[in-house]
Amino acid sequence: MKNMAIEIIATGRAIPPKRVSNDDLAAQIDTSDEWIRSHTGIGYRHIADESVACSDLAAEAAKNALEMAGCCPLSIDVIVLATATADYYGTPSTACIVQDKISARNAFAMDITAGCTGFVYALETAAGLLSVGPRKRALVIGAEVLSRVTNWDDRGTCVLFGDGAGAVILERTEDKAAGGLLQTLLYADGSGAESLIMRRGGSRSPYKKGETIDTSICIEMNGQEVYNFAVKAITDTLEALLKAGNFSIDDVTRIIPHQANARIVLAASKRLGIPIEKFYLNIEQFANTSSASIPIALDEINRLGQLKKGDLILTVGFGGGLTYGGNIIIW
Ligand code: ACO
């Protein structure tokens, strides 16, 4: 890795046009705009049309990023796609479907399952693949259609999630002075697997012939447990990233956290003594889009022109698995 850098050369996103407000939800279930905003910071979420699957949003975000990079899909060597809501269980991977949709015929393609930390894991996986083989460009995507696995009768979870996709293009350069992905820290704690789970449909508990498919196929969450884990995961990861990079918080331009709940980010910022303004938050508009939330936020600040060359960015993700981790990126 010493003689090369892995740069982010472009970003993209895809947000379904249908926007659902808290008041829209309150018309269907026993909740309120006031409760959702005060407990989560969420105001709206975007919901994909019934005909739209994960690969559709992923391909749109990918095309958006390819357009910014001005590069041809045939120049992509690797596609790594993080999702908890793949088009199909097991096979084919959603990444393969995206490869076909965007005509990236020279790329090999695979999915990553790491809950809401998926994009952080995917960046490191793609960077590793670029650094060891005869490969130059990778397309890294986080894409979710969480509305398909949401129990719309469970007010404890259905107000939290939204649909969307974000993508980046990574490029290997031999320019040692270039910035890029400097370091990644990844963690997992499988003992917490049950706190965020889609119970049915897999090999542990498949549906049997004649059985009615019910809400056990949807996301089930122990909110309090996940909340406590999340605050500790953000805090520990940010401390470890600063230590690993030998940076002080004043060196950091922006922290891009997974957008799960504004209160989680606020609690971590207080615990660490980091001003909340350092954290980029767009959860009010998009809710929790799991593995898509970090790349969507990255694309948003990039297109808003809020990043300049040399800026230091930390990402921090946490979610199902349980998984957590973060990336150090020099823009
Ligand atoms: N509207 C109104 N009332 C509600 C709602 C709602 N949508 N949801 C729960 N309540 C009620 C509960 O029924 C309960 O009422 P009760 O006291 O009469 O029993 C009360 O509000 C408090 O419920 P809690 O679950 O204790 O509420 P809490 O303050 O813990 O907030 C929340 C719940 C927002 C889910 C919180 O626990 C949380 O944010 N957890 C982490 C969630 C998260 O980050 N998940 C994603 C991470 S992983 C991923 O991104 C996939």
mmCIF file of C-alpha atoms and ligand atoms in Angstrom, residues 29-32 35-36 39-40 84 115-117 146 154-161 196 219 221-230 258-264 288-291 318-320 322, ligand 1:
data_model
loop_
_atom_site.group_PDB
_atom_site.id
_atom_site.type_symbol
_atom_site.label_atom_id
_atom_site.label_comp_id
_atom_site.label_asym_id
_atom_site.label_seq_id
_atom_site.Cartn_x
_atom_site.Cartn_y
_atom_site.Cartn_z
ATOM 1 C CA ILE A 29 -50.517 4.288 12.938
ATOM 2 C CA ASP A 30 -50.507 5.522 16.530
ATOM 3 C CA THR A 31 -47.595 7.970 16.387
ATOM 4 C CA SER A 32 -46.965 11.705 15.921
ATOM 5 C CA TRP A 35 -42.704 11.890 19.005
ATOM 6 C CA ILE A 36 -40.703 10.873 15.945
ATOM 7 C CA HIS A 39 -36.947 10.639 19.717
ATOM 8 C CA THR A 40 -35.080 10.274 16.397
ATOM 9 C CA ALA A 84 -29.483 -5.901 3.899
ATOM 10 C CA GLY A 115 -25.978 -4.304 8.368
ATOM 11 C CA CYS A 116 -25.732 -0.549 8.567
ATOM 12 C CA THR A 117 -21.919 -0.793 8.656
ATOM 13 C CA LEU A 146 -35.954 -1.247 3.756
ATOM 14 C CA ASP A 154 -44.809 -1.833 14.478
ATOM 15 C CA ARG A 155 -44.483 1.828 15.430
ATOM 16 C CA GLY A 156 -41.207 1.084 17.212
ATOM 17 C CA THR A 157 -39.444 0.380 13.889
ATOM 18 C CA CYS A 158 -41.541 1.556 10.941
ATOM 19 C CA VAL A 159 -40.986 5.256 11.650
ATOM 20 C CA LEU A 160 -37.202 4.795 11.477
ATOM 21 C CA PHE A 161 -36.434 3.496 7.997
ATOM 22 C CA LEU A 196 -31.501 -6.577 15.107
ATOM 23 C CA ILE A 219 -36.825 -6.254 10.735
ATOM 24 C CA MET A 221 -35.227 -4.642 16.784
ATOM 25 C CA ASN A 222 -34.563 -4.291 20.476
ATOM 26 C CA GLY A 223 -34.458 -0.480 20.357
ATOM 27 C CA GLN A 224 -32.934 0.120 23.761
ATOM 28 C CA GLU A 225 -30.215 -2.494 23.291
ATOM 29 C CA VAL A 226 -29.315 -1.155 19.854
ATOM 30 C CA TYR A 227 -29.326 2.410 21.182
ATOM 31 C CA ASN A 228 -26.830 1.597 23.941
ATOM 32 C CA PHE A 229 -24.631 -0.401 21.572
ATOM 33 C CA ALA A 230 -24.724 2.386 18.964
ATOM 34 C CA HIS A 258 -24.501 6.295 9.920
ATOM 35 C CA GLN A 259 -27.820 8.121 10.119
ATOM 36 C CA ALA A 260 -29.768 5.890 12.518
ATOM 37 C CA ASN A 261 -31.000 8.350 15.088
ATOM 38 C CA ALA A 262 -29.894 11.954 15.708
ATOM 39 C CA ARG A 263 -30.066 11.303 19.470
ATOM 40 C CA ILE A 264 -27.432 8.560 19.170
ATOM 41 C CA ASN A 288 -32.282 5.533 8.369
ATOM 42 C CA THR A 289 -31.299 4.027 5.004
ATOM 43 C CA SER A 290 -28.914 1.472 6.588
ATOM 44 C CA SER A 291 -25.873 0.794 4.381
ATOM 45 C CA PHE A 318 -22.864 0.595 13.332
ATOM 46 C CA GLY A 319 -25.676 -1.861 12.901
ATOM 47 C CA GLY A 320 -26.956 -5.381 12.563
ATOM 48 C CA LEU A 322 -23.683 -6.515 15.373
HETATM 49 N N1 ACO B 1 -44.639 6.830 18.234
HETATM 50 C C1 ACO B 1 -45.145 7.044 19.458
HETATM 51 N N2 ACO B 1 -44.771 6.340 20.534
HETATM 52 C C2 ACO B 1 -43.862 5.369 20.354
HETATM 53 C C3 ACO B 1 -43.287 5.088 19.098
HETATM 54 C C4 ACO B 1 -43.726 5.855 18.010
HETATM 55 N N3 ACO B 1 -43.246 5.672 16.770
HETATM 56 N N4 ACO B 1 -42.413 4.089 19.236
HETATM 57 C C5 ACO B 1 -42.416 3.736 20.536
HETATM 58 N N5 ACO B 1 -43.301 4.516 21.202
HETATM 59 C C6 ACO B 1 -43.635 4.494 22.619
HETATM 60 C C7 ACO B 1 -43.439 3.121 23.238
HETATM 61 O O1 ACO B 1 -44.578 2.323 23.032
HETATM 62 C C8 ACO B 1 -43.264 3.491 24.682
HETATM 63 O O2 ACO B 1 -44.507 3.751 25.239
HETATM 64 P P1 ACO B 1 -44.828 3.259 26.746
HETATM 65 O O3 ACO B 1 -43.854 4.006 27.617
HETATM 66 O O4 ACO B 1 -46.252 3.659 26.913
HETATM 67 O O5 ACO B 1 -44.592 1.782 26.737
HETATM 68 C C9 ACO B 1 -42.513 4.833 24.615
HETATM 69 O O6 ACO B 1 -42.751 5.344 23.308
HETATM 70 C C10 ACO B 1 -41.040 4.705 24.825
HETATM 71 O O7 ACO B 1 -40.579 3.641 23.997
HETATM 72 P P2 ACO B 1 -39.073 3.277 23.893
HETATM 73 O O8 ACO B 1 -38.890 2.125 22.943
HETATM 74 O O9 ACO B 1 -38.492 3.155 25.265
HETATM 75 O O10 ACO B 1 -38.534 4.615 23.217
HETATM 76 P P3 ACO B 1 -37.067 5.096 23.091
HETATM 77 O O11 ACO B 1 -36.927 6.410 23.718
HETATM 78 O O12 ACO B 1 -36.089 4.002 23.451
HETATM 79 O O13 ACO B 1 -36.942 5.301 21.521
HETATM 80 C C11 ACO B 1 -36.068 4.254 19.564
HETATM 81 C C12 ACO B 1 -37.139 4.215 20.634
HETATM 82 C C13 ACO B 1 -36.171 5.561 18.818
HETATM 83 C C14 ACO B 1 -36.299 3.108 18.593
HETATM 84 C C15 ACO B 1 -34.690 4.128 20.262
HETATM 85 O O14 ACO B 1 -34.664 3.030 21.127
HETATM 86 C C16 ACO B 1 -33.567 3.999 19.291
HETATM 87 O O15 ACO B 1 -33.260 4.923 18.563
HETATM 88 N N6 ACO B 1 -32.900 2.826 19.254
HETATM 89 C C17 ACO B 1 -31.842 2.607 18.324
HETATM 90 C C18 ACO B 1 -32.459 2.347 17.021
HETATM 91 C C19 ACO B 1 -31.467 2.348 15.935
HETATM 92 O O16 ACO B 1 -30.577 3.152 15.906
HETATM 93 N N7 ACO B 1 -31.663 1.428 15.045
HETATM 94 C C20 ACO B 1 -30.930 1.347 13.920
HETATM 95 C C21 ACO B 1 -29.491 0.919 14.123
HETATM 96 S S1 ACO B 1 -29.119 -0.350 13.131
HETATM 97 C C22 ACO B 1 -29.780 0.054 11.706
HETATM 98 O O17 ACO B 1 -29.627 1.174 11.319
HETATM 99 C C23 ACO B 1 -30.602 -0.958 10.923
#
